[in-house]
CSV table of C-alpha atoms and ligand atoms in Angstrom, one decimal:
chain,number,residue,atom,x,y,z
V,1,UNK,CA,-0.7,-3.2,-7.7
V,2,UNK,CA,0.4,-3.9,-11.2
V,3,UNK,CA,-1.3,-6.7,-13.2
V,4,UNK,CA,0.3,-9.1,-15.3
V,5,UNK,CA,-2.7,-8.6,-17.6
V,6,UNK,CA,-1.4,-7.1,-21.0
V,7,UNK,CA,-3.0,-4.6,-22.6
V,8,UNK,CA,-2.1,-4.4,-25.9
V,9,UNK,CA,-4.5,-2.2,-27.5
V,10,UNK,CA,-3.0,0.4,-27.8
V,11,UNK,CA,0.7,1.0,-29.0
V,12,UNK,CA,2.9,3.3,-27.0
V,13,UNK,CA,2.6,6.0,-30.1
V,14,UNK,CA,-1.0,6.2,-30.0
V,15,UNK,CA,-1.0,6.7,-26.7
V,16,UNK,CA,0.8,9.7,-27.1
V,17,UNK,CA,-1.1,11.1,-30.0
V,18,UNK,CA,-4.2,10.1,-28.2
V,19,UNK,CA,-2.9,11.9,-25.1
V,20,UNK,CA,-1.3,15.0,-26.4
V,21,UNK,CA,-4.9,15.9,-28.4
V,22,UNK,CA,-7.0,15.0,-25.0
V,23,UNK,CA,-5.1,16.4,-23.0
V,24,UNK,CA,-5.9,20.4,-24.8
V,25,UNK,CA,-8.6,20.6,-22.6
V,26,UNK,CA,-6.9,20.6,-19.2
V,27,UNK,CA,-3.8,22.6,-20.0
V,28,UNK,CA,-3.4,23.0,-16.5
V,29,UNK,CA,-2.4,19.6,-16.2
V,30,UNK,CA,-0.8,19.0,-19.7
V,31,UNK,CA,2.6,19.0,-17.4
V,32,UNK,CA,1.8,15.5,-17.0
V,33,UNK,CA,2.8,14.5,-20.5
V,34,UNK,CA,4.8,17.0,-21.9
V,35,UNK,CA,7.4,19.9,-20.6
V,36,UNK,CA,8.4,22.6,-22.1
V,37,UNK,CA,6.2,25.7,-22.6
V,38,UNK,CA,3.2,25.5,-21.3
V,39,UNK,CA,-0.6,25.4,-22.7
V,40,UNK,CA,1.8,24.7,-26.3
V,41,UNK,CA,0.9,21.2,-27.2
V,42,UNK,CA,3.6,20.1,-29.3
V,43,UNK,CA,4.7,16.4,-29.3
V,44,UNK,CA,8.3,17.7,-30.5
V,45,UNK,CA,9.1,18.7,-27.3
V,46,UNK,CA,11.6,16.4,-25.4
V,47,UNK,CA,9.1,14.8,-22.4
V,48,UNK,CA,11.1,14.7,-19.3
V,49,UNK,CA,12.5,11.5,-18.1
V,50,UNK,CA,12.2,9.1,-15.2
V,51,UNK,CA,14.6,6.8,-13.6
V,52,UNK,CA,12.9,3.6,-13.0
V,53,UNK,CA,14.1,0.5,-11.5
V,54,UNK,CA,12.6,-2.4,-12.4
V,55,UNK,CA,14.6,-5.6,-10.5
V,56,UNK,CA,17.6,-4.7,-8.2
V,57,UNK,CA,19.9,-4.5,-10.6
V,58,UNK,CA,18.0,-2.8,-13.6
V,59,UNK,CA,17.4,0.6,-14.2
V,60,UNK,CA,16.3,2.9,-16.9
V,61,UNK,CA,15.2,6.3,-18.0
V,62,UNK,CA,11.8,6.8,-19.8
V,63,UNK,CA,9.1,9.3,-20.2
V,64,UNK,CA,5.3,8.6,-18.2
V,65,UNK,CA,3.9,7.9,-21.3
V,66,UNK,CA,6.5,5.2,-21.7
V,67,UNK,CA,5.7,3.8,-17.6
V,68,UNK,CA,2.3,3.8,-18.5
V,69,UNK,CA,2.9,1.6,-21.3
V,70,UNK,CA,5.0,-0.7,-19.2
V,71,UNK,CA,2.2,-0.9,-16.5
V,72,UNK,CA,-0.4,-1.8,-19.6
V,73,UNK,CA,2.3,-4.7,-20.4
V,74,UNK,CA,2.7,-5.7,-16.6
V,75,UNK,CA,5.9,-4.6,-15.8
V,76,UNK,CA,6.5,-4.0,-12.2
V,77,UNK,CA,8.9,-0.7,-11.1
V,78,UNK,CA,9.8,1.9,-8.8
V,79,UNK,CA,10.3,5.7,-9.9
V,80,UNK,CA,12.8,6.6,-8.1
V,81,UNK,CA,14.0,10.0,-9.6
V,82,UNK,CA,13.3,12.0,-6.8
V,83,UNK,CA,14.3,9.5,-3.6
V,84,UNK,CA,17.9,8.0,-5.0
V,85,UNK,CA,19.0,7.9,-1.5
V,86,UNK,CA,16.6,5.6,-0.5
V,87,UNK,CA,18.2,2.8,0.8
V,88,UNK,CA,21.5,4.4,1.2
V,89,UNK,CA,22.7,4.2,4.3
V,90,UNK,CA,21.4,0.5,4.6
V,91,UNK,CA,22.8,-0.3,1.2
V,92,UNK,CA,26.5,1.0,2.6
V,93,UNK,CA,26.2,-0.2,5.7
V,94,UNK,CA,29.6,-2.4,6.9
V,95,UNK,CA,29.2,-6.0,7.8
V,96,UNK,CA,30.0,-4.7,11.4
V,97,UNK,CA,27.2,-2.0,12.0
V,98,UNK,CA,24.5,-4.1,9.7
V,99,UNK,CA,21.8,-4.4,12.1
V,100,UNK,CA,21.1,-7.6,13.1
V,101,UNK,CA,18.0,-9.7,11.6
V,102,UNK,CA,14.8,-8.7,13.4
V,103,UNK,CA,13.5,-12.1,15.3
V,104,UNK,CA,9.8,-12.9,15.8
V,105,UNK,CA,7.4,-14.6,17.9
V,106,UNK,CA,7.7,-18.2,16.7
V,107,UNK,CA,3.8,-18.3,17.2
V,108,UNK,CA,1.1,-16.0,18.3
V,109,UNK,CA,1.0,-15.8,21.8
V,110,UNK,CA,-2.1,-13.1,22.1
V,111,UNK,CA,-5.1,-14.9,21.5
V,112,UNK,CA,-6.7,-14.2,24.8
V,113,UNK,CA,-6.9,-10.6,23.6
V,114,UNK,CA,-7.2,-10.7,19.8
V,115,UNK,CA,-9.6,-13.6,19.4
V,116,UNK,CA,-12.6,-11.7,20.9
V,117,UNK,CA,-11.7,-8.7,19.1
V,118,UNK,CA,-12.1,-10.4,15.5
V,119,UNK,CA,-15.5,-10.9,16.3
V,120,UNK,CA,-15.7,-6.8,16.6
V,121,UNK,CA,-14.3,-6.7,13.0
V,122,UNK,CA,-17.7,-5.8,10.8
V,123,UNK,CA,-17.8,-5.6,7.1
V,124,UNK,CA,-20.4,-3.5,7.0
V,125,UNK,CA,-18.0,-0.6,7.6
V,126,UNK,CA,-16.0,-2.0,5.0
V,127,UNK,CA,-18.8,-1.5,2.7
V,128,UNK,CA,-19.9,2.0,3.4
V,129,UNK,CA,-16.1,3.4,2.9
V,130,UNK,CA,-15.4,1.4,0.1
V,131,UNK,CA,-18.9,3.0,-1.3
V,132,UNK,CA,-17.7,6.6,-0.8
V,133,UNK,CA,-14.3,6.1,-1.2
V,134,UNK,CA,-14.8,4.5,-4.9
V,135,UNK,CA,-17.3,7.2,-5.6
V,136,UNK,CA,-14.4,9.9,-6.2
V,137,UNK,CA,-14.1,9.5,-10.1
V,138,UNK,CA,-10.4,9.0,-9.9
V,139,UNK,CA,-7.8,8.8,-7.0
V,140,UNK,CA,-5.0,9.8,-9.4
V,141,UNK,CA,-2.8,11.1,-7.3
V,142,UNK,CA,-2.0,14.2,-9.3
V,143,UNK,CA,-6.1,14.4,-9.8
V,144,UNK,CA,-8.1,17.1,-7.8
V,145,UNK,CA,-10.5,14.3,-6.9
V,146,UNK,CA,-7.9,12.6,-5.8
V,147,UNK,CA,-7.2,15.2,-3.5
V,148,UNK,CA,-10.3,15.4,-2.3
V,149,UNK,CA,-10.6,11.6,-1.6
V,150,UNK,CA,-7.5,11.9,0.7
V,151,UNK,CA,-9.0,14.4,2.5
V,152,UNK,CA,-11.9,12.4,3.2
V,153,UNK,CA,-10.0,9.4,3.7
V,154,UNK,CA,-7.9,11.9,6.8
V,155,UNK,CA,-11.6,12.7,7.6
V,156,UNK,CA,-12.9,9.4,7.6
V,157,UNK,CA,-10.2,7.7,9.7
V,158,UNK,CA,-10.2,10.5,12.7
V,159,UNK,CA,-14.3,10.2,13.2
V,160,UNK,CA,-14.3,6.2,12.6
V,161,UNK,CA,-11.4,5.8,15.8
V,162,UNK,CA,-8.5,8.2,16.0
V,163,UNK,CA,-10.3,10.8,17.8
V,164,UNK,CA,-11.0,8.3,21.1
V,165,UNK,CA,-7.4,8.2,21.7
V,166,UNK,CA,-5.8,11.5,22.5
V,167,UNK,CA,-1.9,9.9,22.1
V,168,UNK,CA,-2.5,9.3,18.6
V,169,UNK,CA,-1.2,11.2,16.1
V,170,UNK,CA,-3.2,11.4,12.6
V,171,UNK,CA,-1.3,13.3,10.1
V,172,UNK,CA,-1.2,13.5,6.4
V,173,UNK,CA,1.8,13.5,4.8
V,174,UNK,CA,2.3,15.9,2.3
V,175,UNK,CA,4.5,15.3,-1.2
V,176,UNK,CA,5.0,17.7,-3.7
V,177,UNK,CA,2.1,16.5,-5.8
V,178,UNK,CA,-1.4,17.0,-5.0
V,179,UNK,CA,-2.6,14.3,-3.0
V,180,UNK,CA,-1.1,13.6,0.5
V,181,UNK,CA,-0.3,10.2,2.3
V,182,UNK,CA,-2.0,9.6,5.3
V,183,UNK,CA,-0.1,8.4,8.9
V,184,UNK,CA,-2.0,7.1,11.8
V,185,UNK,CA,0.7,6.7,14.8
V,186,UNK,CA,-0.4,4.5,18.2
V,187,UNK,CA,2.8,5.4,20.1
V,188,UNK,CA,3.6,2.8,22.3
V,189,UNK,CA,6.0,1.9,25.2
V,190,UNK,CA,8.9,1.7,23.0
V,191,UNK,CA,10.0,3.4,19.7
V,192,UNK,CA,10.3,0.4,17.8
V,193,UNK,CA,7.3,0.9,15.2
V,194,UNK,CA,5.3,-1.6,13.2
V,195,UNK,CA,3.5,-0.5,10.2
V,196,UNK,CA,0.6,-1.8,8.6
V,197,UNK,CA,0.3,0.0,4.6
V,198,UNK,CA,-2.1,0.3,2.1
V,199,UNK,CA,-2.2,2.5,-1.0
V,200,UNK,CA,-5.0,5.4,-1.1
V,201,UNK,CA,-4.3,6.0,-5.1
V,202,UNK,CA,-6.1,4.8,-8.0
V,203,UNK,CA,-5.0,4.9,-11.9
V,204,UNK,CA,-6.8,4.1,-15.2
V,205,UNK,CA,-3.6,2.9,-17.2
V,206,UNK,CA,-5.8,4.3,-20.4
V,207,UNK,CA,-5.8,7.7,-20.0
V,208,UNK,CA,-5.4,8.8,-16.2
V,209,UNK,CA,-6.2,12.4,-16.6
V,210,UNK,CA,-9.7,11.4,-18.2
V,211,UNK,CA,-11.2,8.1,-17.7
V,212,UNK,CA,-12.8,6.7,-14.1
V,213,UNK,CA,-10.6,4.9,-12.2
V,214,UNK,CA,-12.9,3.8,-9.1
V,215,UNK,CA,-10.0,1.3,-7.1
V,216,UNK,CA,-12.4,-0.7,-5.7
V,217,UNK,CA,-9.9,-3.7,-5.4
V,218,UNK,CA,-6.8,-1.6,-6.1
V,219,UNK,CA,-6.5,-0.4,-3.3
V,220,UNK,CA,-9.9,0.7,-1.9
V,221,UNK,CA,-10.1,-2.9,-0.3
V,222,UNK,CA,-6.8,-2.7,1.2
V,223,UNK,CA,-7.6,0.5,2.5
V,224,UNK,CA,-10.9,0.4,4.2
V,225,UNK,CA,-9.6,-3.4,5.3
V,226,UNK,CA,-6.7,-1.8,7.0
V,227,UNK,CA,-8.9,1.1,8.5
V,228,UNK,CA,-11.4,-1.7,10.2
V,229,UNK,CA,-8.3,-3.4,11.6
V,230,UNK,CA,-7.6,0.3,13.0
V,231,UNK,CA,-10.8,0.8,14.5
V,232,UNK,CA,-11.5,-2.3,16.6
V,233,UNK,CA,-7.8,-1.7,17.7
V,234,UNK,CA,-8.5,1.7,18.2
V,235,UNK,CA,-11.6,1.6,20.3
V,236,UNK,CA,-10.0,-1.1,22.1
V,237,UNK,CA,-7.2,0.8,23.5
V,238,UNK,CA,-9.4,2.9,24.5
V,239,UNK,CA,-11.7,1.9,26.1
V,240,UNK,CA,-9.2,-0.5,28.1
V,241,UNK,CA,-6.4,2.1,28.8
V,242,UNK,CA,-4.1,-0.3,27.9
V,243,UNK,CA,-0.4,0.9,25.6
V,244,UNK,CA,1.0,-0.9,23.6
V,245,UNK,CA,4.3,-2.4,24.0
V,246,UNK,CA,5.9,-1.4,20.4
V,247,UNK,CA,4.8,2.0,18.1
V,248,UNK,CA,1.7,0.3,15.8
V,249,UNK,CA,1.2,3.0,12.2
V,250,UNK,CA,-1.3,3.0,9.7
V,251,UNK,CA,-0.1,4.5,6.4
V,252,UNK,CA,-2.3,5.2,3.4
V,253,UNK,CA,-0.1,5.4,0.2
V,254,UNK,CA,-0.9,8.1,-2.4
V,255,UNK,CA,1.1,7.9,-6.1
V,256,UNK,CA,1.7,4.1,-5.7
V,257,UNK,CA,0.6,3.7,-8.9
V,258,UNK,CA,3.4,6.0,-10.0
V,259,UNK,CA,6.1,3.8,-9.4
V,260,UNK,CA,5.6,4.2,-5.3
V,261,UNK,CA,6.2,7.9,-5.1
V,262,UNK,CA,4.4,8.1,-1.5
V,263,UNK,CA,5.8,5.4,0.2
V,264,UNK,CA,9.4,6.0,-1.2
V,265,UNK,CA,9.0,9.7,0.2
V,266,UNK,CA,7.9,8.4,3.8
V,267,UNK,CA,10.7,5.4,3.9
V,268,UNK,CA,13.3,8.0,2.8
V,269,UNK,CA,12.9,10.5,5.8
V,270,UNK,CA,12.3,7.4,8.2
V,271,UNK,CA,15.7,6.4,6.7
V,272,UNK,CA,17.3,9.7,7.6
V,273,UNK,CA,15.3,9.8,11.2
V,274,UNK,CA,16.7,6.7,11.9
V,275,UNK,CA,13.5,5.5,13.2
V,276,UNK,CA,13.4,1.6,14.0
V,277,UNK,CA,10.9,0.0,12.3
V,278,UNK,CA,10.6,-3.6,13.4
V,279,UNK,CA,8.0,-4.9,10.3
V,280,UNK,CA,5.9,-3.1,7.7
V,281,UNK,CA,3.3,-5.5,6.2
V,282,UNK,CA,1.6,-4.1,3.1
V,283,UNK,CA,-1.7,-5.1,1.6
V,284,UNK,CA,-2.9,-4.3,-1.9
V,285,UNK,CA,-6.1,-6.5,-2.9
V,286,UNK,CA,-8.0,-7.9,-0.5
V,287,UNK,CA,-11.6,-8.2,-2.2
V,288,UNK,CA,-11.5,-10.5,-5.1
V,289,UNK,CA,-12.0,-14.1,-5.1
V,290,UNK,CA,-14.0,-15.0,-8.0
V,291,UNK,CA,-11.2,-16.6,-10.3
V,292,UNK,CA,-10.0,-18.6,-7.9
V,293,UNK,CA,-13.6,-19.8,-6.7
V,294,UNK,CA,-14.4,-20.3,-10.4
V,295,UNK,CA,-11.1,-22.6,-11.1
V,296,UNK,CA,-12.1,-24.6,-7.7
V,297,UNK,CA,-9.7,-23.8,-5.8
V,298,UNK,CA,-9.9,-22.5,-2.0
V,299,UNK,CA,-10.4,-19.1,-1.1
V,300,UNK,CA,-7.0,-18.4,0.7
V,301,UNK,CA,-4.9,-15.2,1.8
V,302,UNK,CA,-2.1,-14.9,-0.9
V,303,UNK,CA,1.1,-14.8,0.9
V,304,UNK,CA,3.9,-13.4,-1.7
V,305,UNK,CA,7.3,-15.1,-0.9
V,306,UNK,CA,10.2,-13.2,-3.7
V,307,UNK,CA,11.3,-9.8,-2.8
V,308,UNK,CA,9.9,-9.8,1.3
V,309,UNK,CA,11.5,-10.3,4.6
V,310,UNK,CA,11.4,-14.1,5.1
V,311,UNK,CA,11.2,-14.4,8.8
V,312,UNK,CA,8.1,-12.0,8.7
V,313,UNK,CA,6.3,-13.8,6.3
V,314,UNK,CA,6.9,-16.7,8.3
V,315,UNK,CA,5.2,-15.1,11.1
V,316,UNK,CA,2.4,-13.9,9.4
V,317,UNK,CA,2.0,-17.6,7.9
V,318,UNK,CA,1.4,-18.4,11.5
V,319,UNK,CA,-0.9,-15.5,12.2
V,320,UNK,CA,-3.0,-16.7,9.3
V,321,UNK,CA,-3.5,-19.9,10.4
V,322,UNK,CA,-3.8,-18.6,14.4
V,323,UNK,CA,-6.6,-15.8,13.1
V,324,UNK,CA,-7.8,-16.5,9.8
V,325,UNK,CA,-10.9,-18.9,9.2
V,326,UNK,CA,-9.2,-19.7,5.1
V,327,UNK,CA,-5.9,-21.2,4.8
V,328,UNK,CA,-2.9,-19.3,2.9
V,329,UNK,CA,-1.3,-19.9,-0.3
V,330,UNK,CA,2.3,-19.1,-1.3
V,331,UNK,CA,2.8,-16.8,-4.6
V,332,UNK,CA,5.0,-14.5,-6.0
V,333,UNK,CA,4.5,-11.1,-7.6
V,334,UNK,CA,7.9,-9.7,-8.7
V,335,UNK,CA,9.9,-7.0,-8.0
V,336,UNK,CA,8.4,-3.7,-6.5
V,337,UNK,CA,5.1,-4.6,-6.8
V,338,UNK,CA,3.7,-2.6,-4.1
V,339,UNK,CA,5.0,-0.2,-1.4
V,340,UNK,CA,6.5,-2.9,0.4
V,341,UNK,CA,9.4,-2.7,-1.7
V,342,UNK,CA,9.9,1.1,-0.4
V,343,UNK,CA,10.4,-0.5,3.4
V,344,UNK,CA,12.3,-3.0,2.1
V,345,UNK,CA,14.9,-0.4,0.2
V,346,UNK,CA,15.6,1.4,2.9
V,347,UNK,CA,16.5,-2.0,5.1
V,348,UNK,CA,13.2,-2.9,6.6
V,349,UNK,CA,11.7,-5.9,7.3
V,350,UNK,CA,8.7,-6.4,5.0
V,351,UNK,CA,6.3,-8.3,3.8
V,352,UNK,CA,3.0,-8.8,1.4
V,353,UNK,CA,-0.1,-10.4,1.1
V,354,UNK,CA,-2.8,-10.1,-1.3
V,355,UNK,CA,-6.7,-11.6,-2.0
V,356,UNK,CA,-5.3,-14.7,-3.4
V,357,UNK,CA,-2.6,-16.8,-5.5
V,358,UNK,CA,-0.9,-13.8,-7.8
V,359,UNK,CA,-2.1,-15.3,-11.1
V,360,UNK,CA,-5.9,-15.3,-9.5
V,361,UNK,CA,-5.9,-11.8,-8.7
V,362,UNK,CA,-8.8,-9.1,-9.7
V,363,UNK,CA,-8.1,-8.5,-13.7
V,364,UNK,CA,-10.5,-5.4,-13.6
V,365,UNK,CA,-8.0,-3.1,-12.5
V,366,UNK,CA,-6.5,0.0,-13.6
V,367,UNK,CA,-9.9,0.4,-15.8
V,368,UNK,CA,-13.4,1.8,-15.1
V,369,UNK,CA,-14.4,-1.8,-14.4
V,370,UNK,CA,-12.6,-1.9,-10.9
V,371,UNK,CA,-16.2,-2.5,-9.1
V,372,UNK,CA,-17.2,-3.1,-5.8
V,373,UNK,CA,-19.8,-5.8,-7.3
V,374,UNK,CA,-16.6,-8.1,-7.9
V,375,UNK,CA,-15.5,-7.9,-4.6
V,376,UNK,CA,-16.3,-9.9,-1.5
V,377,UNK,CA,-16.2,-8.2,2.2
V,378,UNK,CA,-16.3,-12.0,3.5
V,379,UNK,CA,-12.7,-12.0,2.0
V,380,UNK,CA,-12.1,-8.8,3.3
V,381,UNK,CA,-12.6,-9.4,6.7
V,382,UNK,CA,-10.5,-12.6,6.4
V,383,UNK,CA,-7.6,-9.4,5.5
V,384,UNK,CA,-8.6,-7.2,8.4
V,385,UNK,CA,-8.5,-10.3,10.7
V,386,UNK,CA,-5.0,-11.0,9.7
V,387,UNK,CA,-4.1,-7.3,9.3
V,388,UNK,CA,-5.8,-7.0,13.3
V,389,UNK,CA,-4.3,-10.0,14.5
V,390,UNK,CA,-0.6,-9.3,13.2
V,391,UNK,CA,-0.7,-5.6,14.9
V,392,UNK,CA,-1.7,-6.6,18.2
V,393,UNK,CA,0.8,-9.3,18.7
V,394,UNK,CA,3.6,-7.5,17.0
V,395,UNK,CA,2.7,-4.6,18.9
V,396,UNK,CA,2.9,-6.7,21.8
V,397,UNK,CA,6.4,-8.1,21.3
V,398,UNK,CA,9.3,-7.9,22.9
V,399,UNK,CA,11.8,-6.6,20.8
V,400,UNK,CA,15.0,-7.0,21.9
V,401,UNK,CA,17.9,-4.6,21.1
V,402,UNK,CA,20.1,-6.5,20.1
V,403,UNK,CA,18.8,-9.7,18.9
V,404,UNK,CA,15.3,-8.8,17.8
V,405,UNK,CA,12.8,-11.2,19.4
V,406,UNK,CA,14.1,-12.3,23.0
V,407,UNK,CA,12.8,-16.4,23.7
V,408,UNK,CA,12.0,-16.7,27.3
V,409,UNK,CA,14.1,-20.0,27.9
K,1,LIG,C1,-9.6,14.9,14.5
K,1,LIG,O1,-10.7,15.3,15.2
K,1,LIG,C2,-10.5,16.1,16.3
K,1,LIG,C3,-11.8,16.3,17.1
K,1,LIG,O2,-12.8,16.5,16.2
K,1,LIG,C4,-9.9,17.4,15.8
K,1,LIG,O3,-9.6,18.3,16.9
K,1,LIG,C5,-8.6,17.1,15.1
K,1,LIG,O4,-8.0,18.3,14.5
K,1,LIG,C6,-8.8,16.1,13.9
K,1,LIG,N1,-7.6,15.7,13.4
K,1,LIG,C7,-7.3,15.6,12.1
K,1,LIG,C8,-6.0,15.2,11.6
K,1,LIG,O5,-8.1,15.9,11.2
């Protein structure tokens, strides 16, 4: 998640200075900051540059020293040097083959099943992952330690519920940086695939290679909030042998914080696949509510409404209401700013929600003040309820070919 917070502290030069001296210590990962010959530190060299977009319509090379600066300012962007295809075929698509609008339930219709599962939703579990996951001193995805925390995270999600059903398929996804993304698949009775994100990366916008960046709201909480959903879903096809009418996934982002890098990669080659998904809902900030408790306003799910599949978010308006014990309120985050926009690029139906109204949201991130201690799990579990309820009854749906969502008249 990018914050609108702007950090003006230190200019875009010093940064540079400041980065080219620290970095002489790990000139295995001065690569980061400046090309050219290696383990020579020499700010003459020409960095290599990155094609950014940062509204649909508005691109622009620059260096990472010059993204980071325009994450510090609050700038919202995809990198999308190395997936320019994504979005392709759906961009060049002809009126005639466009596929037509995916339709949705007009209202929850699972209650019987989901209602008593929420009550299986437990935020102590939330807890004790968000503990270890935030103790990893960085998730920078091009960190070791942000390698390691993937692996753990893999780890983590196979033992908590993959494991009890044999048809799913747990798999990281590899990238051609260090840290993989993660993909849980619950194939169901048809190919037609929801998918519930997160992000698994963290960043400290000061200096990424050297300073904490624990994630605890951005995106630990979306994380471990999406993993509880998992496991009472999980455990509940299980034990009841029931399948699912649609495909439900679980994917765990790495290198959102570098202009969506993971979930560009994963979009792109469901893009080529052709695989159908029906909705992707992303969630990135689940766990802070303390600005919008201290202004006196209600704590309420944040449902953004630019940039996302409108009849989706309409639907998940409903679910909220259906599922959630706090209402919803309507905000707006700009363009890209999460891994939704990577769905959406490549002509999927998606959607966003985060902890609360945009301007509330947790102003501790991207530093080494990202804490659990700021977070609640009571707001967290209002997430996983949501994130629970949405999966079940869109797994449930029938799709229909041709005109998404068939009403039984
Ligand atoms: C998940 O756990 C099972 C059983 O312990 C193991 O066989 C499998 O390889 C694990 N899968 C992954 C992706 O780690």
């Amino acid at each position: 998640m990018k914050s609108l917070i702007s950090y003006s502290l230190l200019s875009l030069a010093s940064v540079s200075q400041l980065t080219g001296a620290i970095m002489v210590p790990f000139p295995e990962q001065e690569h980061m900051f400046i090309t050219g010959k290696s383990r020579e530190i020499s700010t003459q060299d020409a960095p290599e540059k990155r094609l950014i977009h940062l509204s649909p319509t508005e691109s622009k090379w620059v260096t990472e020293d010059e993204k980071l600066e325009l994450k510090r300012q609050g700038f919202n962007f995809m990198d999308v040097t190395d997936y320019q295809h994504l979005g392709y075929e759906n961009a060049f698509r002809t009126a005639s083959d466009k596929k037509p609008d995916v339709k949705y339930p007009p209202k929850p219709e699972q209650q019987t099943t989901v209602k008593p599962l929420l009550e299986k939703l437990d935020k102590k579990n939330m807890r004790g992952n968000l503990e270890k996951f935030t103790s990893f001193y960085t998730r920078y995805a091009k960190s070791e330690t942000g390698r390691q925390s993937s692996e753990w995270l893999l780890k983590r999600i196979n033992e908590t519920a993959a494991h009890l059903l044999p048809s799913i398929e747990l798999k990281p996804f590899p990238h051609t940086w260090i840290q993989s993304s993660i993909i849980a698949k619950i194939p169901g009775k048809t190919k037609k695939t929801v998918v519930i994100g997160a992000h698994q990366d963290s960043i400290n916008l000061f200096l990424p290679f050297l300073l904490a960046a624990p994630g605890s709201d951005d995106d630990g909480s979306g994380t471990v909030t999406i993993l509880e959903a998992f496991r009472v879903l999980v455990t509940h096809l299980a034990e009841t042998g029931e399948q699912l009418e649609n495909t439900v996934e679980f994917h765990w982002y790495s290198a959102e914080e570098l202009g969506l890098w993971g979930s560009q990669a994963i979009f792109s080659s469901y893009e080529k696949e052709g695989r159908d998904v029906v909705a992707m809902l992303q969630q990135d900030m689940t766990g802070f509510v303390k600005k919008t408790l201290d202004a006196g306003k209600p704590e309420s799910v944040g449902v953004i409404t630019d940039y996302v599949d409108p009849a989706l978010t309409e639907f998940i308006k409903e679910v909220i209401t259906e599922y959630c014990d706090i209402p919803y309120v309507l905000t707006q985050c700009g363009y890209a700013c999460s891994d939704h926009a990577s769905a959406s690029k490549a002509g999927y139906p998606s959607a966003f929600v985060i902890e609360s109204a945009f301007s509330d949201s947790d102003d501790h991130i991207h530093t080494t003040e990202d804490k659990i201690e700021y977070l609640s799990f009571d707001h967290m579990l209002q997430h996983a309820k949501l994130t629970l309820g949405l999966a079940y009854e869109l797994g449930q749906a029938k799709f229909d070919d041709k005109s998404g969502y068939s009403v039984e008249l």
